[in-house]
Tab-separated table of C-alpha atoms in Angstrom:
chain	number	residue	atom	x	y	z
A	1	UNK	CA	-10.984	-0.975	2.459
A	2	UNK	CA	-11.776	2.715	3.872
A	3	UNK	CA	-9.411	3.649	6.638
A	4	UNK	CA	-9.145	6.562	8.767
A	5	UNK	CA	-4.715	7.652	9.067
A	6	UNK	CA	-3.264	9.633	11.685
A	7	UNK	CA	0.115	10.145	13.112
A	8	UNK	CA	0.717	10.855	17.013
A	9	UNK	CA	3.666	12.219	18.362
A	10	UNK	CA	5.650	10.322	21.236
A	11	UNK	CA	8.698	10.542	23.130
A	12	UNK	CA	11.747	9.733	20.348
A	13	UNK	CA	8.714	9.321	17.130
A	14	UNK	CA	5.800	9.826	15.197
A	15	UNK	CA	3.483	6.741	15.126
A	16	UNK	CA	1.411	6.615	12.272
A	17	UNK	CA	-1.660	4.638	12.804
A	18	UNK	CA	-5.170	3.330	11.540
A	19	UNK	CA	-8.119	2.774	11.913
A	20	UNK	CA	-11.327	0.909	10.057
A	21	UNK	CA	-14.153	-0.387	10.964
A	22	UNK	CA	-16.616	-0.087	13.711
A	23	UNK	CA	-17.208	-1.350	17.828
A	24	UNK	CA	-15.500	-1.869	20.782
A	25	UNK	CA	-11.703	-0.684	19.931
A	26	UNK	CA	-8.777	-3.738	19.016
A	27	UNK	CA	-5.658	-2.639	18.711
A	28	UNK	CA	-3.303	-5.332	16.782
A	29	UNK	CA	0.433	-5.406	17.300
A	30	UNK	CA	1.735	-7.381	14.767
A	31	UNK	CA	5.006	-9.540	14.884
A	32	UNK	CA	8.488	-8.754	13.308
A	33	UNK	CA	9.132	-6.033	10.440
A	34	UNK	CA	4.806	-5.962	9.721
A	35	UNK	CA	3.305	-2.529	10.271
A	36	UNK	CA	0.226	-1.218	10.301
A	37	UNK	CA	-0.454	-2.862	6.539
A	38	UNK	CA	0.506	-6.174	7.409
A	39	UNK	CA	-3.013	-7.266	9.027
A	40	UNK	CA	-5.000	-6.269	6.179
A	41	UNK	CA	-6.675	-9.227	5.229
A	42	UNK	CA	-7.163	-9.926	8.839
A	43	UNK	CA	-8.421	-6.295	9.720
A	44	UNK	CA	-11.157	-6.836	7.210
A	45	UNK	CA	-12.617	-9.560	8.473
A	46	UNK	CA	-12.730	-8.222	11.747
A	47	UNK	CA	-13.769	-4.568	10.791
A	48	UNK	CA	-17.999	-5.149	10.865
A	49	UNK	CA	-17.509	-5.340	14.278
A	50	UNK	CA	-14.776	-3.579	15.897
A	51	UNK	CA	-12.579	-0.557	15.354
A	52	UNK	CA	-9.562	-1.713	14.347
A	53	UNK	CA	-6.623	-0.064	14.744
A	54	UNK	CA	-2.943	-0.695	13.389
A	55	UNK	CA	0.279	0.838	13.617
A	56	UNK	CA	3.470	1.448	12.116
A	57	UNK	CA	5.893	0.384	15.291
A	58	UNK	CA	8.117	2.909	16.096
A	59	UNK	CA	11.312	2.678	13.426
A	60	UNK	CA	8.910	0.892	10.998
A	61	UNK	CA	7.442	2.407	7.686
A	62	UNK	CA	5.662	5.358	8.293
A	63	UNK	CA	6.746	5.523	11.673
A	64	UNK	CA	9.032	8.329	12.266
A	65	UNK	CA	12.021	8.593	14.939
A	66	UNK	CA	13.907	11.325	16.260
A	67	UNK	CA	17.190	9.310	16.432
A	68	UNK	CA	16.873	6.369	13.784
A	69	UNK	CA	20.352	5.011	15.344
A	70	UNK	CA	19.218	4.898	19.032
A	71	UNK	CA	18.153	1.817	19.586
A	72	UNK	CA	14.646	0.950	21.474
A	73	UNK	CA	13.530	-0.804	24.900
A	74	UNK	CA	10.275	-3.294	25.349
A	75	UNK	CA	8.681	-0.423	27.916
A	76	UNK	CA	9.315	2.424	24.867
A	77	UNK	CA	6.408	-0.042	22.258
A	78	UNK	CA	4.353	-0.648	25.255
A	79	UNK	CA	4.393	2.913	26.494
A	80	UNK	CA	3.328	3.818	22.721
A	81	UNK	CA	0.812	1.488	22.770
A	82	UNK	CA	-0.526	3.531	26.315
A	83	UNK	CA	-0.806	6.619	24.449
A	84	UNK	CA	-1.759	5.735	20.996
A	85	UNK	CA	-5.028	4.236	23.120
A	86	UNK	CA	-4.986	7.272	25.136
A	87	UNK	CA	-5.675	9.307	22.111
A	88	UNK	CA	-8.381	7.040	20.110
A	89	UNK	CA	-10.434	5.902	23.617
A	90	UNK	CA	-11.513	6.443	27.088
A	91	UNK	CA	-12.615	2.647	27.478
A	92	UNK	CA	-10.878	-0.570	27.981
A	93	UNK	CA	-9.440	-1.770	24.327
A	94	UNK	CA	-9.360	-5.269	23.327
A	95	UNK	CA	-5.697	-6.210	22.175
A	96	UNK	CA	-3.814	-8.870	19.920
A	97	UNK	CA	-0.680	-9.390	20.207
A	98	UNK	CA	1.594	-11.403	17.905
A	99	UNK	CA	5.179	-12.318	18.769
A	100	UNK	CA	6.851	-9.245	19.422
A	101	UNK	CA	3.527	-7.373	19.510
A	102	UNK	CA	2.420	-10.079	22.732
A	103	UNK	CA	5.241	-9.015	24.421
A	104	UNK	CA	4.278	-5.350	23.755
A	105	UNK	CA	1.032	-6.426	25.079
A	106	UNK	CA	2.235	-8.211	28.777
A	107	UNK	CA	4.083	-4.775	29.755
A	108	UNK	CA	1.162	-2.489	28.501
A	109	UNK	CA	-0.823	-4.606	30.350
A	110	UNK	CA	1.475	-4.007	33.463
A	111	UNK	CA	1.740	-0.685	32.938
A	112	UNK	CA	-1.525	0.406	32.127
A	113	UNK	CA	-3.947	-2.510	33.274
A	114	UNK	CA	-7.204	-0.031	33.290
A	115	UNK	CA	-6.463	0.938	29.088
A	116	UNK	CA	-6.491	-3.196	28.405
A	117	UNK	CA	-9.980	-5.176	28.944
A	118	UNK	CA	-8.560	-8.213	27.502
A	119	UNK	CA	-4.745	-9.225	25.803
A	120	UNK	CA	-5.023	-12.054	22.955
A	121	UNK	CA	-0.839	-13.115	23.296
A	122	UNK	CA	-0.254	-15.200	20.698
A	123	UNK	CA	3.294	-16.798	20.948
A	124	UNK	CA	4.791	-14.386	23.043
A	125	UNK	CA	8.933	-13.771	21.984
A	126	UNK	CA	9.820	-13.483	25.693
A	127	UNK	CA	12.296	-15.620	26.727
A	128	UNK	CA	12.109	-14.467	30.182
A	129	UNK	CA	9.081	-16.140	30.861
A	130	UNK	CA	11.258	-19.469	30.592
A	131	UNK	CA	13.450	-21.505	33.298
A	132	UNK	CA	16.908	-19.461	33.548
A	133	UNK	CA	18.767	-22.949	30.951
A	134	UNK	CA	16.002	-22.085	28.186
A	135	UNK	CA	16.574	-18.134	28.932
A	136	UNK	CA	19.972	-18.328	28.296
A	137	UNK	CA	19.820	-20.439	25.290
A	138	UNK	CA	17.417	-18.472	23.709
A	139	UNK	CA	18.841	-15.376	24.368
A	140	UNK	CA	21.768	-16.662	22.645
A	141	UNK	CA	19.762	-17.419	19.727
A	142	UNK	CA	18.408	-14.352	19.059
A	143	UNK	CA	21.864	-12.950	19.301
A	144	UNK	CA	23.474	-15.071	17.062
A	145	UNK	CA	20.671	-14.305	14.109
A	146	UNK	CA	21.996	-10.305	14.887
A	147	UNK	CA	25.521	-11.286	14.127
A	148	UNK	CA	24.737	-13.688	11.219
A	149	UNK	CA	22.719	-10.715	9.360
A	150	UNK	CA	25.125	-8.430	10.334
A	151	UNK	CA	28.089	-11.018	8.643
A	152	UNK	CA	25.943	-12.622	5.571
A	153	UNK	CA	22.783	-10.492	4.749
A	154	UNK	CA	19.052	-11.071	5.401
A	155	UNK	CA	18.619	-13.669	2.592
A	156	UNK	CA	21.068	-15.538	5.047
A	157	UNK	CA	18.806	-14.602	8.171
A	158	UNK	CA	15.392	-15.460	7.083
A	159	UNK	CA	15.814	-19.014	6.644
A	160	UNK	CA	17.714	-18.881	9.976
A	161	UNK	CA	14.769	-17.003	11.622
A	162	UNK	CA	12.066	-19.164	10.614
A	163	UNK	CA	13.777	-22.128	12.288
A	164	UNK	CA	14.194	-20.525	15.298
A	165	UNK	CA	10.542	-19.263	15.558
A	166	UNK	CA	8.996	-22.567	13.970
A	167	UNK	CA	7.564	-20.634	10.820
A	168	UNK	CA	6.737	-23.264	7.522
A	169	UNK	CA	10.005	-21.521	5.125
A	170	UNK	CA	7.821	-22.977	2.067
A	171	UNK	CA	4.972	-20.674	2.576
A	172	UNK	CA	2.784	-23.313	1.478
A	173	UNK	CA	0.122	-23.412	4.303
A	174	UNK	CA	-1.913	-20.574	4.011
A	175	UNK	CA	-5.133	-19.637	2.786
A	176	UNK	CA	-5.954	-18.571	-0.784
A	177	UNK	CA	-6.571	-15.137	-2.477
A	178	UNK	CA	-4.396	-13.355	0.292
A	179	UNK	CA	-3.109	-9.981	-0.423
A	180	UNK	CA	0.438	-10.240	-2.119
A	181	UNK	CA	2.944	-9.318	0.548
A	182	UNK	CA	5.935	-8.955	-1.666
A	183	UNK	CA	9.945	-8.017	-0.279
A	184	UNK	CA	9.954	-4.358	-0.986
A	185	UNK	CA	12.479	-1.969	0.029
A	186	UNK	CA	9.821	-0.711	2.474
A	187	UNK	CA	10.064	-3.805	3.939
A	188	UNK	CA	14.187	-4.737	3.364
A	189	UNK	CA	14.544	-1.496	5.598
A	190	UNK	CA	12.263	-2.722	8.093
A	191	UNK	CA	13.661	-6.034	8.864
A	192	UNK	CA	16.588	-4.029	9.123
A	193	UNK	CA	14.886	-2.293	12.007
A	194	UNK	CA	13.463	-5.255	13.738
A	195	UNK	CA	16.609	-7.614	13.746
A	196	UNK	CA	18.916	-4.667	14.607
A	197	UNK	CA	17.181	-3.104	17.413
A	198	UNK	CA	13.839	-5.028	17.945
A	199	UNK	CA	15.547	-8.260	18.694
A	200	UNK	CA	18.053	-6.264	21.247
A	201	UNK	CA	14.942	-4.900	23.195
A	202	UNK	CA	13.928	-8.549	23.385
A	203	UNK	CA	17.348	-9.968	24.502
A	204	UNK	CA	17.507	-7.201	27.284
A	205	UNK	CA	13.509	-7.129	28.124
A	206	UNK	CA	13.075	-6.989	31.952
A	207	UNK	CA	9.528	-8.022	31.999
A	208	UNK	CA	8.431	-8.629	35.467
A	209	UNK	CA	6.478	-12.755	34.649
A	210	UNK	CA	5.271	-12.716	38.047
A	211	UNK	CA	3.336	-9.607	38.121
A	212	UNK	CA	1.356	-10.971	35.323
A	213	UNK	CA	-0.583	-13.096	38.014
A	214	UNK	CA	-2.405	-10.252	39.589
A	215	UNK	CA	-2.776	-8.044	36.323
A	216	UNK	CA	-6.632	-6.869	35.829
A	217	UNK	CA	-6.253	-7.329	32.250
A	218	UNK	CA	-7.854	-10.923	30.729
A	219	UNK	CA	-4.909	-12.575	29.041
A	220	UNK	CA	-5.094	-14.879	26.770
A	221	UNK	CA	-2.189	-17.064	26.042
A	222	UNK	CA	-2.128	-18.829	22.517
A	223	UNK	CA	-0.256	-20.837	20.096
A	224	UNK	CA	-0.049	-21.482	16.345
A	225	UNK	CA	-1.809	-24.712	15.481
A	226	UNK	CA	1.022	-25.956	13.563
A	227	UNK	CA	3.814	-24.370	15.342
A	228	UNK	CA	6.384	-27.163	16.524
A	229	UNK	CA	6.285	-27.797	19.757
A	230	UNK	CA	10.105	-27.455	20.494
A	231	UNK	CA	10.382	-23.701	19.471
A	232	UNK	CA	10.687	-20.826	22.199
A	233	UNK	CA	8.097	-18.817	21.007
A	234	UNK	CA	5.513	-21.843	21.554
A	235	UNK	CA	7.724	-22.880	24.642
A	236	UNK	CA	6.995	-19.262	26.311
A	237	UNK	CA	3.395	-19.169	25.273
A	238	UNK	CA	2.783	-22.803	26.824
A	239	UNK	CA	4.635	-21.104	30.272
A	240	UNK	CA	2.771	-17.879	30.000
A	241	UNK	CA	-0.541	-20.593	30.284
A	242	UNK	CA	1.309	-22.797	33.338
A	243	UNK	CA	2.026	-19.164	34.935
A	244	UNK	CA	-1.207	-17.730	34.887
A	245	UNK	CA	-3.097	-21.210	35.507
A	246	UNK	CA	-4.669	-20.781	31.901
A	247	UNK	CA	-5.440	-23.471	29.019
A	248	UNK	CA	-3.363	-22.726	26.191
A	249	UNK	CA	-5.434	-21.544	23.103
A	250	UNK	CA	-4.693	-23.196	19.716
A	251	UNK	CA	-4.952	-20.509	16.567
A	252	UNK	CA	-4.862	-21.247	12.816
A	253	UNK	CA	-1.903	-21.484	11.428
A	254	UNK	CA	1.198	-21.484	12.769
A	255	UNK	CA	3.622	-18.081	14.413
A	256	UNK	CA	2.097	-16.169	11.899
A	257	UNK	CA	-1.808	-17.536	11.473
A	258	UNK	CA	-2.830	-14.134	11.653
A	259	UNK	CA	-1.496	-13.177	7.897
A	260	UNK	CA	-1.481	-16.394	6.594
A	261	UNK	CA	-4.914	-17.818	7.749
A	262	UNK	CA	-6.983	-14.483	7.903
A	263	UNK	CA	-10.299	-16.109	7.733
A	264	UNK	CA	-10.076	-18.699	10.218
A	265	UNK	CA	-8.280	-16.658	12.450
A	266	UNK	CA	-11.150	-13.979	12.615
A	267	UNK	CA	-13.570	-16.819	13.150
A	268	UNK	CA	-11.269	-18.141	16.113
A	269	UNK	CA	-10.619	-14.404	17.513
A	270	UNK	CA	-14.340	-13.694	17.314
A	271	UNK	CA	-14.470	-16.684	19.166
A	272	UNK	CA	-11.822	-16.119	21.788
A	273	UNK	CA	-12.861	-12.445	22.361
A	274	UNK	CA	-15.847	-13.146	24.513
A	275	UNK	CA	-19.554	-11.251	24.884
A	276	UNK	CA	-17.791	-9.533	27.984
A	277	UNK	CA	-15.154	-7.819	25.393
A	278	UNK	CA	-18.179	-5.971	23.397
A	279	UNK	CA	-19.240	-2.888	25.519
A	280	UNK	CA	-20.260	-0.187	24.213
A	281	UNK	CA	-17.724	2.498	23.998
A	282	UNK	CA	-16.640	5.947	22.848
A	283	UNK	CA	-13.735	6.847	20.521
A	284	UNK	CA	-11.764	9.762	19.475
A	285	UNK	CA	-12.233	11.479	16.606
A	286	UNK	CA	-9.293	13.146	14.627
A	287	UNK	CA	-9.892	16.430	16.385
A	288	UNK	CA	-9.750	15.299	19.790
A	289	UNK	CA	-13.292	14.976	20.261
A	290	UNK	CA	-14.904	12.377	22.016
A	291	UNK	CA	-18.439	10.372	20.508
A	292	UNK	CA	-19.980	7.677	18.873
A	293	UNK	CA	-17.948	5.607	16.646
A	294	UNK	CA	-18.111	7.064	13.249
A	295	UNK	CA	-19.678	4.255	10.712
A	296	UNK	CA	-17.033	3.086	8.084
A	297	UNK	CA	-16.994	0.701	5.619
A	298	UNK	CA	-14.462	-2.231	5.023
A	299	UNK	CA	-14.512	-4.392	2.454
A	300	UNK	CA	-12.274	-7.122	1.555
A	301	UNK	CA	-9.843	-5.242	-1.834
């Protein structure tokens, strides 16, 4: 796969980014401790027809903070996602959003309506968009997975993570010939990250759920096909649908179709993203400039 790298410089960090392929600009904010690598067998699929660009999330891999003890706030990702498009378009981008990154993706959306033609949230990790019982509960949840990794480890906190978010702990449903995703220390560190500070931002998120109704931005609220229906993350996606009067979309997979169902879940975004969501835009180069997209080429690896 031939990508283009960069690194922008934010308030507190350095993002480092990518992009590959070619078409109306989709940005993908992945879920948990993935960064920009983590969609790579999704990315491909998707690359023939639009520019797709991935990031590091701030305190993730390549990703660069001024502080790395401060901790981070839900408007601090979705005020990086406002200027990493800033700096790659002057259209609308198309986004997806997956579990923390759908969160990301309702307060960009807020914030910055005119950067966002249309929000994919696929199982949204915002407990505030739940009656105040569930909040609470949930809240507590995530809380109590911070002070059991903190006591016993993340070998401890993985099992305990995929319960609370409905994820299969076998692995066994996905599709074949993915791209090995092994536990590096890359990735050790950035679970540290994520369930240290990530999972705080959630906790404390003030995301304003009833200002979603008269956003500009399409949003599309969607669920894992296999995700159980008791979980919070499917609980808040089902109330992001009741709260915008929307059907509730059904992806591959389960909370994390988009790595471990790649193929179908191109065909289904492809699908979901509509003919409205293909204008023809203008994109950033490296140096600033604005033009044409630049043709690339990516292949499945």
């Amino acid at each position: 796969m031939s990508v283009t790298t960069g690194t922008l410089d934010v308030p507190g960090a350095a993002l480092h980014y990518q992009v590959c392929g070619t078409g109306p600009m989709l940005l993908i904010s992945q879920s948990g401790e993935g960064d920009a690598d983590r969609s790579h067998d999704l990315v491909a699929r998707l690359a023939d027809s639009y520019a797709v660009v991935t990031y590091d999330r701030r305190g993730l891999s390549r990703s660069r903070l001024v502080d790395p003890t401060r901790g981070v706030t839900m408007d601090e990702h979705a005020d990086d996602v406002h200027r990493l498009l800033a700096a790659l378009t002057d259209e609308p981008a198309l986004m997806l959003g997956c579990s923390l990154g759908a969160v990301i993706g309702l307060h960009a959306a807020l914030a910055h309506p005119e950067q966002l033609r249309t929000l994919v949230a696929h199982e949204p990790v915002a407990p505030g968009l739940l009656p105040d019982e569930l909040r609470a509960r949930h809240e507590l949840e995530l809380a109590e997975l911070q002070d059991l990794y903190a006591r016993a480890g993340l070998g401890a906190t993985l099992p305990a993570i995929a319960r609370t978010l409905g994820i299969d702990p076998t692995g066994a449903d996905r599709e074949d010939d993915l791209t090995p995703q092994p536990m590096t220390a890359q990735r050790v560190t950035n679970f540290d990250h994520f369930i240290r500070h990530d999972f705080s931002a959630i906790v404390h998120d003030t995301l304003d759920t009833a200002a979603l109704r008269d956003v500009s931005t399409r949003i599309v609220p969607a669920t894992g096909r296999t995700t159980p229906r008791a979980v919070f993350d499917h609980l808040a996606a089902a109330a992001l649908a009741t709260l915008l009067d929307l059907r509730l979309q059904e992806a591959p997979g389960g909370h994390n179709g988009n790595t471990t169902h790649p193929r179908a879940y191109a065909r289904w975004l492809r699908e979901t993203l509509d003919p409205l969501d293909r204008p023809v835009g203008t994109r950033r180069g490296p140096d600033g400039s604005v033009g044409p997209d630049p043709e690339r080429v990516c292949a499945v690896s």
